[in-house]
CSV table of C-alpha atoms in Angstrom, one decimal:
chain,number,residue,atom,x,y,z
A,1,MET,CA,-7.0,38.3,-10.5
A,2,GLN,CA,-7.2,34.5,-11.1
A,3,GLU,CA,-11.1,32.9,-11.1
A,4,ASP,CA,-9.6,30.2,-8.5
A,5,PHE,CA,-9.7,33.6,-6.0
A,6,ILE,CA,-13.4,33.9,-7.1
A,7,HIS,CA,-14.2,30.3,-6.4
A,8,TYR,CA,-12.7,30.9,-2.9
A,9,ILE,CA,-14.6,33.7,-2.1
A,10,TRP,CA,-17.5,32.0,-2.9
A,11,LYS,CA,-16.8,28.6,-1.7
A,12,HIS,CA,-15.7,30.0,1.9
A,13,LYS,CA,-18.0,32.8,1.9
A,14,LYS,CA,-15.6,35.4,1.9
A,15,PHE,CA,-17.9,38.6,1.2
A,16,GLN,CA,-20.4,41.1,3.0
A,17,SER,CA,-23.1,38.3,3.2
A,18,ASN,CA,-25.5,40.8,4.8
A,19,HIS,CA,-25.1,43.0,2.0
A,20,LEU,CA,-25.2,41.0,-1.4
A,21,LYS,CA,-27.1,42.5,-4.3
A,22,THR,CA,-27.2,41.6,-8.1
A,23,THR,CA,-26.4,43.9,-10.8
A,24,ASN,CA,-29.7,44.6,-10.9
A,25,GLY,CA,-30.0,45.4,-7.5
A,26,ASP,CA,-31.9,42.6,-6.2
A,27,ALA,CA,-30.8,40.8,-2.4
A,28,VAL,CA,-29.0,37.8,-2.3
A,29,VAL,CA,-28.9,35.7,0.8
A,30,ALA,CA,-27.1,32.2,0.0
A,31,ALA,CA,-28.4,29.6,2.5
A,32,SER,CA,-25.9,27.4,0.5
A,33,VAL,CA,-23.3,28.2,-1.8
A,34,GLY,CA,-23.3,24.8,-2.9
A,35,GLN,CA,-21.2,21.7,-3.7
A,36,HIS,CA,-17.4,22.8,-5.5
A,37,ASN,CA,-17.5,21.1,-9.1
A,38,PHE,CA,-13.6,19.9,-9.6
A,39,ASN,CA,-14.7,18.5,-13.1
A,40,SER,CA,-16.4,19.8,-16.2
A,41,GLY,CA,-19.9,22.0,-15.9
A,42,PRO,CA,-20.9,24.8,-13.6
A,43,ASP,CA,-18.2,25.3,-10.7
A,44,PHE,CA,-20.9,24.9,-8.1
A,45,PHE,CA,-23.8,22.2,-7.9
A,46,ASN,CA,-27.0,22.5,-6.0
A,47,ALA,CA,-26.6,26.0,-4.7
A,48,GLN,CA,-29.5,27.3,-2.4
A,49,LEU,CA,-30.0,30.9,-2.8
A,50,LYS,CA,-32.6,33.7,-2.4
A,51,ILE,CA,-32.7,36.1,-5.1
A,52,GLY,CA,-35.1,39.2,-4.3
A,53,GLU,CA,-38.2,37.5,-3.5
A,54,GLN,CA,-37.5,34.0,-5.4
A,55,LEU,CA,-36.0,30.8,-4.0
A,56,TRP,CA,-33.8,29.0,-6.2
A,57,ALA,CA,-32.0,25.8,-5.8
A,58,GLY,CA,-29.6,25.1,-9.0
A,59,ASN,CA,-25.8,25.9,-10.1
A,60,VAL,CA,-23.5,28.8,-9.8
A,61,GLU,CA,-20.9,29.8,-12.6
A,62,ILE,CA,-17.9,31.6,-11.8
A,63,HIS,CA,-15.9,33.6,-14.1
A,64,ILE,CA,-13.6,37.0,-14.1
A,65,LYS,CA,-15.5,38.6,-16.6
A,66,SER,CA,-19.4,38.1,-17.4
A,67,SER,CA,-18.2,37.8,-21.2
A,68,ASP,CA,-16.3,34.6,-20.3
A,69,TRP,CA,-19.6,33.0,-20.6
A,70,PHE,CA,-19.2,33.4,-24.3
A,71,LEU,CA,-15.5,32.8,-24.1
A,72,HIS,CA,-15.9,29.4,-22.9
A,73,ASN,CA,-19.5,28.2,-25.1
A,74,HIS,CA,-21.4,28.1,-22.2
A,75,GLU,CA,-24.6,29.5,-24.7
A,76,THR,CA,-24.5,26.0,-26.5
A,77,ASP,CA,-23.9,24.0,-23.5
A,78,LYS,CA,-26.9,22.2,-21.8
A,79,ALA,CA,-25.4,21.7,-18.7
A,80,TYR,CA,-25.2,25.3,-17.6
A,81,ASP,CA,-29.2,25.4,-18.7
A,82,ASN,CA,-29.9,25.0,-14.7
A,83,VAL,CA,-27.3,28.0,-13.8
A,84,ILE,CA,-29.0,30.5,-11.2
A,85,LEU,CA,-26.4,32.8,-10.4
A,86,HIS,CA,-23.7,33.8,-12.5
A,87,VAL,CA,-20.8,35.3,-10.2
A,88,VAL,CA,-18.3,37.4,-11.4
A,89,TRP,CA,-15.3,39.9,-10.6
A,90,GLU,CA,-16.4,42.3,-13.5
A,91,HIS,CA,-19.4,42.3,-15.0
A,92,ASP,CA,-19.1,43.8,-18.8
A,93,THR,CA,-22.1,42.2,-20.6
A,94,GLU,CA,-25.8,40.7,-19.9
A,95,ILE,CA,-26.2,36.8,-20.0
A,96,LEU,CA,-29.4,35.5,-21.1
A,97,ARG,CA,-31.0,31.7,-20.9
A,98,LYS,CA,-32.7,30.2,-23.5
A,99,ASN,CA,-35.7,31.6,-23.1
A,100,ASN,CA,-34.5,35.2,-23.3
A,101,THR,CA,-35.0,35.9,-19.5
A,102,PRO,CA,-31.5,37.0,-17.8
A,103,ILE,CA,-29.2,34.8,-15.7
A,104,PRO,CA,-28.7,37.0,-11.9
A,105,THR,CA,-25.2,38.2,-12.2
A,106,LEU,CA,-23.2,39.0,-8.7
A,107,GLN,CA,-20.3,41.2,-9.1
A,108,ILE,CA,-18.6,39.9,-6.1
A,109,LYS,CA,-15.7,42.5,-5.9
A,110,ASP,CA,-18.1,44.9,-4.7
A,111,PHE,CA,-18.7,42.7,-1.9
A,112,VAL,CA,-15.3,41.5,-0.7
A,113,VAL,CA,-13.8,42.7,2.1
A,114,LYS,CA,-10.3,45.5,1.5
A,115,ASP,CA,-8.3,43.7,3.6
A,116,LEU,CA,-8.7,40.2,2.0
A,117,LEU,CA,-8.1,41.8,-1.4
A,118,ASP,CA,-4.9,43.5,-0.1
A,119,ASN,CA,-3.6,40.0,1.3
A,120,TYR,CA,-4.0,38.4,-2.1
A,121,GLU,CA,-2.4,40.7,-4.2
A,122,LYS,CA,0.2,41.2,-1.6
A,123,LEU,CA,0.3,37.1,-1.6
A,124,PHE,CA,0.6,36.9,-5.6
A,125,SER,CA,2.8,39.9,-6.3
A,126,LYS,CA,6.0,38.0,-8.0
A,127,ASN,CA,8.9,40.4,-7.9
A,128,GLY,CA,11.4,37.6,-8.3
A,129,LYS,CA,10.2,35.7,-5.1
A,130,TRP,CA,11.2,32.0,-4.9
A,131,ILE,CA,7.8,30.9,-3.5
A,132,ASN,CA,4.7,33.4,-3.3
A,133,CYS,CA,4.7,33.0,0.7
A,134,GLU,CA,8.4,33.5,1.4
A,135,HIS,CA,8.5,37.1,3.1
A,136,ASP,CA,5.7,35.8,5.4
A,137,PHE,CA,6.5,31.9,5.6
A,138,ALA,CA,8.3,32.6,8.9
A,139,SER,CA,5.4,34.2,10.6
A,140,VAL,CA,3.3,31.2,10.2
A,141,ASP,CA,1.9,29.4,13.0
A,142,ASP,CA,3.5,26.0,14.0
A,143,PHE,CA,0.9,24.2,15.2
A,144,LEU,CA,-0.8,24.9,11.8
A,145,LEU,CA,2.5,24.1,9.8
A,146,THR,CA,2.9,20.8,11.7
A,147,ASN,CA,-0.7,19.8,10.9
A,148,TRP,CA,-0.5,20.7,7.1
A,149,LEU,CA,2.8,19.4,6.7
A,150,GLU,CA,1.5,16.0,8.3
A,151,ARG,CA,-1.5,16.1,5.7
A,152,LEU,CA,1.1,16.7,2.9
A,153,TYR,CA,3.4,14.0,4.0
A,154,PHE,CA,0.1,11.7,3.2
A,155,GLU,CA,-0.5,13.4,-0.1
A,156,ARG,CA,3.0,12.3,-1.2
A,157,LEU,CA,2.6,8.8,-0.1
A,158,GLU,CA,-0.7,8.8,-2.4
A,159,ARG,CA,1.3,10.1,-5.3
A,160,LYS,CA,4.0,7.5,-4.8
A,161,SER,CA,1.7,5.0,-4.0
A,162,GLU,CA,0.3,5.6,-8.0
A,163,ALA,CA,3.7,3.4,-9.4
A,164,ILE,CA,3.2,0.7,-6.9
A,165,GLN,CA,-0.5,0.2,-7.9
A,166,LYS,CA,0.6,0.0,-11.5
A,167,LEU,CA,2.9,-2.8,-10.8
A,168,LEU,CA,0.5,-4.4,-8.7
A,169,LYS,CA,-2.2,-4.5,-11.6
A,170,GLU,CA,0.9,-5.6,-14.0
A,171,THR,CA,1.8,-8.6,-11.9
A,172,LYS,CA,-1.5,-9.5,-10.9
A,173,ASN,CA,-0.9,-8.3,-7.1
A,174,ASP,CA,2.6,-10.1,-6.5
A,175,TRP,CA,3.3,-7.6,-3.3
A,176,GLU,CA,6.9,-9.5,-3.4
A,177,ALA,CA,7.8,-8.7,-6.9
A,178,VAL,CA,6.4,-5.6,-6.5
A,179,PHE,CA,8.8,-4.6,-3.7
A,180,PHE,CA,11.8,-6.3,-5.8
A,181,MET,CA,11.2,-3.5,-8.4
A,182,MET,CA,10.6,-0.8,-6.6
A,183,LEU,CA,13.8,-2.1,-4.1
A,184,ALA,CA,15.9,-2.1,-7.3
A,185,LYS,CA,14.4,1.2,-8.9
A,186,ASN,CA,15.6,2.8,-5.6
A,187,PHE,CA,18.9,1.0,-5.7
A,188,GLY,CA,19.5,2.9,-8.9
A,189,LEU,CA,19.0,6.3,-7.7
A,190,LYS,CA,17.9,8.9,-10.1
A,191,VAL,CA,20.6,8.3,-12.8
A,192,ASN,CA,20.1,4.6,-13.2
A,193,GLY,CA,16.5,4.5,-10.9
A,194,GLU,CA,14.6,3.1,-14.6
A,195,SER,CA,17.4,0.9,-15.7
A,196,PHE,CA,17.4,-1.2,-12.3
A,197,LEU,CA,13.7,-1.2,-12.4
A,198,SER,CA,13.8,-2.6,-15.9
A,199,ILE,CA,16.1,-5.4,-14.9
A,200,ALA,CA,14.0,-6.1,-12.2
A,201,GLN,CA,10.9,-6.2,-14.7
A,202,SER,CA,12.9,-8.7,-16.6
A,203,ILE,CA,13.1,-11.3,-14.0
A,204,ASP,CA,10.2,-13.1,-12.9
A,205,PHE,CA,10.1,-13.0,-9.1
A,206,SER,CA,9.9,-16.9,-9.0
A,207,ILE,CA,13.6,-17.5,-10.7
A,208,LEU,CA,14.7,-14.7,-8.1
A,209,ARG,CA,13.4,-17.0,-5.6
A,210,LYS,CA,15.2,-20.1,-7.0
A,211,THR,CA,18.5,-18.3,-7.2
A,212,GLN,CA,18.7,-16.5,-4.0
A,213,SER,CA,20.3,-19.1,-1.9
A,214,ASN,CA,23.3,-19.0,-4.1
A,215,PRO,CA,24.9,-15.6,-3.8
A,216,GLN,CA,27.1,-15.7,-7.2
A,217,ALA,CA,24.3,-17.2,-9.1
A,218,LEU,CA,21.9,-14.3,-8.2
A,219,GLU,CA,25.0,-11.9,-8.8
A,220,ALA,CA,25.2,-13.4,-12.6
A,221,LEU,CA,21.5,-13.3,-12.8
A,222,LEU,CA,21.4,-9.4,-11.8
A,223,PHE,CA,24.8,-8.5,-13.6
A,224,GLY,CA,23.5,-10.4,-16.9
A,225,GLN,CA,20.3,-9.2,-17.3
A,226,ALA,CA,21.9,-5.6,-16.5
A,227,GLY,CA,24.2,-6.3,-19.9
A,228,LEU,CA,27.1,-6.2,-17.8
A,229,LEU,CA,28.6,-9.7,-18.4
A,230,GLU,CA,29.0,-9.1,-22.6
A,231,GLN,CA,32.8,-8.5,-22.4
A,232,ASP,CA,36.0,-10.9,-22.9
A,233,PHE,CA,37.4,-10.1,-19.4
A,234,GLU,CA,39.9,-12.6,-18.2
A,235,ILE,CA,39.4,-12.1,-14.6
A,236,ALA,CA,38.6,-15.5,-12.8
A,237,TYR,CA,35.2,-13.8,-11.0
A,238,TYR,CA,34.1,-12.3,-14.1
A,239,GLN,CA,34.2,-15.5,-16.2
A,240,ASP,CA,32.5,-17.5,-13.3
A,241,LEU,CA,29.6,-14.9,-13.4
A,242,VAL,CA,29.6,-15.6,-17.5
A,243,LYS,CA,29.4,-19.3,-16.7
A,244,ASP,CA,26.6,-19.1,-14.4
A,245,TYR,CA,24.5,-16.4,-16.3
A,246,GLN,CA,24.5,-18.5,-19.6
A,247,PHE,CA,23.4,-21.6,-17.6
A,248,LEU,CA,20.5,-19.5,-15.7
A,249,LYS,CA,19.7,-17.8,-18.9
A,250,GLN,CA,19.4,-21.3,-20.7
A,251,LYS,CA,17.5,-22.4,-18.0
A,252,PHE,CA,14.6,-19.9,-17.5
A,253,GLN,CA,15.1,-18.8,-21.1
A,254,LEU,CA,15.4,-15.3,-20.0
A,255,GLU,CA,15.9,-12.0,-22.1
A,256,ASN,CA,17.0,-8.6,-21.5
A,257,LYS,CA,16.1,-6.7,-24.3
A,258,GLN,CA,13.5,-4.4,-22.4
A,259,ALA,CA,16.8,-3.9,-19.7
A,260,LEU,CA,17.6,0.0,-20.3
A,261,PRO,CA,21.7,0.9,-20.3
A,262,MET,CA,23.2,1.9,-17.3
A,263,GLN,CA,25.2,5.2,-16.8
A,264,PHE,CA,28.5,5.2,-15.1
A,265,PHE,CA,29.3,8.7,-15.8
A,266,ARG,CA,29.5,11.1,-13.1
A,267,LEU,CA,28.7,9.1,-10.6
A,268,ARG,CA,30.5,8.7,-7.4
A,269,PRO,CA,32.2,5.3,-7.1
A,270,PRO,CA,29.8,3.8,-4.4
A,271,ASN,CA,27.0,4.6,-6.6
A,272,PHE,CA,28.3,2.5,-9.6
A,273,PRO,CA,25.9,0.0,-11.0
A,274,THR,CA,28.3,-2.7,-10.1
A,275,ILE,CA,28.4,-2.0,-6.7
A,276,ARG,CA,24.7,-1.6,-6.2
A,277,LEU,CA,23.4,-4.2,-7.9
A,278,SER,CA,26.2,-6.9,-5.8
A,279,GLN,CA,25.0,-5.0,-2.7
A,280,LEU,CA,21.1,-5.8,-3.6
A,281,ALA,CA,21.9,-9.6,-4.5
A,282,ARG,CA,23.4,-9.8,-1.3
A,283,LEU,CA,20.4,-8.4,0.5
A,284,TYR,CA,17.9,-11.2,-1.1
A,285,HIS,CA,20.6,-13.7,-0.4
A,286,THR,CA,20.7,-12.8,3.3
A,287,HIS,CA,16.7,-12.3,3.9
A,288,GLN,CA,14.7,-14.6,1.6
A,289,ASN,CA,11.4,-13.6,2.8
A,290,LEU,CA,12.8,-9.9,3.0
A,291,PHE,CA,9.1,-8.8,2.0
A,292,SER,CA,7.6,-10.2,5.0
A,293,LYS,CA,10.6,-9.2,7.4
A,294,VAL,CA,9.9,-5.6,6.3
A,295,MET,CA,6.4,-5.4,6.6
A,296,GLU,CA,6.7,-6.9,10.2
A,297,THR,CA,9.0,-4.5,11.1
A,298,ASP,CA,8.3,-0.8,12.7
A,299,ASN,CA,11.4,-0.2,14.7
A,300,LEU,CA,13.7,2.3,12.7
A,301,GLU,CA,17.1,0.3,13.9
A,302,ASP,CA,15.6,-3.0,13.2
A,303,LEU,CA,15.3,-1.6,9.7
A,304,TYR,CA,18.6,-0.5,9.3
A,305,GLN,CA,19.8,-4.1,11.0
A,306,LEU,CA,18.1,-5.7,7.9
A,307,PHE,CA,19.5,-3.5,5.3
A,308,SER,CA,23.1,-3.6,7.0
A,309,VAL,CA,24.6,-5.8,3.6
A,310,GLU,CA,27.8,-5.5,2.0
A,311,THR,CA,29.0,-6.6,-1.6
A,312,SER,CA,30.8,-9.9,-2.4
A,313,SER,CA,34.6,-10.1,-1.9
A,314,PHE,CA,35.3,-9.3,-4.9
A,315,TRP,CA,34.0,-5.5,-5.1
A,316,LYS,CA,35.8,-4.7,-1.8
A,317,THR,CA,38.9,-4.2,-3.8
A,318,HIS,CA,37.0,-3.2,-7.1
A,319,TYR,CA,34.6,-0.6,-8.5
A,320,THR,CA,34.5,-2.0,-12.3
A,321,PHE,CA,35.4,-5.2,-13.6
A,322,GLN,CA,38.7,-3.9,-15.2
A,323,LYS,CA,40.8,-1.7,-12.2
A,324,LYS,CA,41.6,-2.9,-9.1
A,325,SER,CA,41.1,-0.2,-6.3
A,326,LYS,CA,42.4,-0.2,-2.6
A,327,ALA,CA,40.7,-2.4,-0.3
A,328,SER,CA,37.5,-1.2,1.5
A,329,THR,CA,34.2,-2.7,3.0
A,330,LYS,CA,31.4,-1.6,0.8
A,331,THR,CA,28.1,-1.7,2.7
A,332,LEU,CA,24.6,0.6,2.5
A,333,THR,CA,25.2,3.3,4.0
A,334,LYS,CA,22.9,5.0,7.0
A,335,SER,CA,22.1,7.7,4.6
A,336,PHE,CA,21.7,5.2,1.4
A,337,MET,CA,19.1,2.8,3.6
A,338,ASP,CA,17.1,6.2,4.9
A,339,LEU,CA,16.7,7.0,0.8
A,340,LEU,CA,15.4,3.4,0.4
A,341,LEU,CA,13.1,3.5,3.5
A,342,ILE,CA,11.6,7.3,2.2
A,343,ASN,CA,11.3,6.1,-0.9
A,344,THR,CA,10.4,2.4,-1.2
A,345,ILE,CA,10.0,1.2,2.5
A,346,LEU,CA,7.4,3.7,3.4
A,347,PRO,CA,5.4,4.3,0.5
A,348,ILE,CA,4.8,0.0,0.2
A,349,LYS,CA,3.9,0.1,3.9
A,350,PHE,CA,1.2,2.5,3.0
A,351,CYS,CA,0.0,1.1,0.3
A,352,TYR,CA,0.0,-2.6,1.4
A,353,SER,CA,-1.5,-0.9,4.4
A,354,LYS,CA,-4.2,0.7,2.8
A,355,GLN,CA,-5.1,-2.1,0.3
A,356,ASN,CA,-5.7,-4.5,3.2
A,357,GLY,CA,-7.9,-2.1,5.2
A,358,GLN,CA,-5.6,-1.5,8.0
A,359,GLU,CA,-4.9,1.3,10.3
A,360,ILE,CA,-1.7,3.4,8.3
A,361,ASP,CA,-1.3,6.7,10.4
A,362,GLU,CA,0.7,5.8,13.4
A,363,GLY,CA,3.2,3.4,12.4
A,364,ILE,CA,4.2,5.1,9.4
A,365,LEU,CA,4.3,8.6,11.0
A,366,LYS,CA,6.5,6.9,13.6
A,367,LEU,CA,9.2,5.8,11.2
A,368,ALA,CA,8.3,9.0,9.1
A,369,THR,CA,9.4,11.2,12.0
A,370,ALA,CA,12.2,8.9,13.2
A,371,ILE,CA,14.2,9.3,9.7
A,372,SER,CA,16.5,12.1,9.6
A,373,SER,CA,15.6,14.8,7.1
A,374,GLU,CA,16.5,14.9,3.5
A,375,LYS,CA,19.3,17.1,2.4
A,376,ASN,CA,18.6,18.9,-1.3
A,377,SER,CA,17.9,22.7,-2.5
A,378,ILE,CA,14.1,22.4,-1.9
A,379,ILE,CA,14.6,21.8,1.9
A,380,ASP,CA,17.6,24.2,2.2
A,381,ALA,CA,15.6,27.1,0.7
A,382,PHE,CA,12.8,26.3,3.4
A,383,ASN,CA,14.9,26.1,6.2
A,384,ASN,CA,16.4,29.5,4.8
A,385,LEU,CA,13.1,30.7,5.6
A,386,LYS,CA,12.0,28.8,9.0
A,387,LYS,CA,14.0,26.5,10.2
A,388,ILE,CA,11.3,23.7,9.7
A,389,SER,CA,12.8,20.4,8.1
A,390,LYS,CA,14.1,18.0,11.1
A,391,SER,CA,12.7,14.7,9.6
A,392,SER,CA,11.7,12.9,6.8
A,393,LEU,CA,8.1,13.2,7.3
A,394,GLN,CA,8.9,17.3,7.1
A,395,SER,CA,11.0,16.7,4.4
A,396,GLN,CA,9.0,15.0,2.2
A,397,ALA,CA,5.9,17.2,3.4
A,398,LEU,CA,8.1,20.2,1.7
A,399,ILE,CA,8.7,18.9,-1.3
A,400,GLN,CA,5.0,18.2,-2.1
A,401,LEU,CA,4.4,21.8,-1.2
A,402,LYS,CA,6.8,23.2,-3.1
A,403,THR,CA,6.2,21.0,-6.4
A,404,GLU,CA,2.3,20.9,-5.9
A,405,TYR,CA,1.3,23.8,-4.5
A,406,CYS,CA,4.0,26.6,-4.7
A,407,ALA,CA,5.6,25.8,-7.9
A,408,LYS,CA,1.6,25.6,-9.6
A,409,ASN,CA,0.5,29.0,-7.4
A,410,LYS,CA,-2.0,27.1,-5.5
A,411,CYS,CA,-1.7,29.1,-2.4
A,412,LEU,CA,-5.5,28.9,-2.2
A,413,GLN,CA,-5.4,25.4,-1.5
A,414,CYS,CA,-2.8,25.8,0.7
A,415,ALA,CA,-3.4,26.0,4.5
A,416,VAL,CA,-0.1,28.4,4.8
A,417,GLY,CA,-1.9,30.7,1.8
A,418,ASN,CA,-5.2,30.5,3.4
A,419,LYS,CA,-3.7,31.7,6.6
A,420,LEU,CA,-1.9,34.9,4.8
A,421,ILE,CA,-4.8,35.8,3.0
A,422,ASN,CA,-7.2,35.5,5.5
A,423,PRO,CA,-5.2,35.8,9.0
A,424,ILE,CA,-8.7,36.4,11.2
A,425,THR,CA,-10.8,33.2,10.6
A,426,PRO,CA,-14.4,34.0,11.8
């Protein structure tokens, strides 16, 4: 038994309301169960109850056992002086107020409908399940699931907004600089994301503006700050980058002590930092007002066109400085652009619109629905239960569902869990 389940029963009145009685036999009528408190203090504020013939207004505290009152030291906490009802699953001891009068206790298990309790126990029985509801997930109504996933998608955007808000605070609301940092981070993918972010943070965005008209100087800036120009290679292109970087370093008083080292190990060559930095440099050379263009564009194909860039010519025949490879044009692939859209563009659009008091739902939903679903172990597992993920909106929502609800056993806060526990809604 989880205390959350008792909270759920009380909050949603999932009990036989016409027969409620305290452990002393007094009838209980709940005009209002109170306001659920998610912070410290009693679990429900401002409840309005009739206990016996007496009307009460005050707080309600919930525990699995009555004795948990002492386990949590409530007897010494003034915040609990105004508790008018103690709701417990099992009553095992009397609780007294400071004036030695008993706090009325409701043993709620006596008034819970059996089907509700059976459904709860079935849902939370483990037996090696990937998620609690995996045997019933496919039976969930499509309309309910669609609406729940849409809500979860915006929850995930809210979570991603936290990193953006932090960077905005650090840059004094410089949206272009923050956009560059987030874009750089996601160019680095999971392996080099933090390294790429540290590089972007080491460059004042005004310096990038001053160099972006010169593609080689821009590459030199990024490669130099990444610590990739500290060898002695007898390659003309490399020597030119070193020369350009030394000039920029002296001119702008650059330092890269905070830049995190890059990883090449176990990466596919197209994802080598050298390739991604060259593509990032070319993107900012091609679009010198990239942030404005992205904010003004709500059409997926136009965004793909915006990000259709390739490396500089040297990298057509190289993945690293030293070794020559078979010639190939290394453009941003559609799947890579989708990742940039999911992890950078849409969260930035969401955060920007929210901060500026603009409508956010329609345009973002349209883009998120148009982008193909991600492919990973979480999405595959959900699709094996029910073919559900067709767009990035659904795949991002399912990731949110698994990480923030399923993995934390928050079934009682989940629309799916709620429906399975209480299939017939009054």
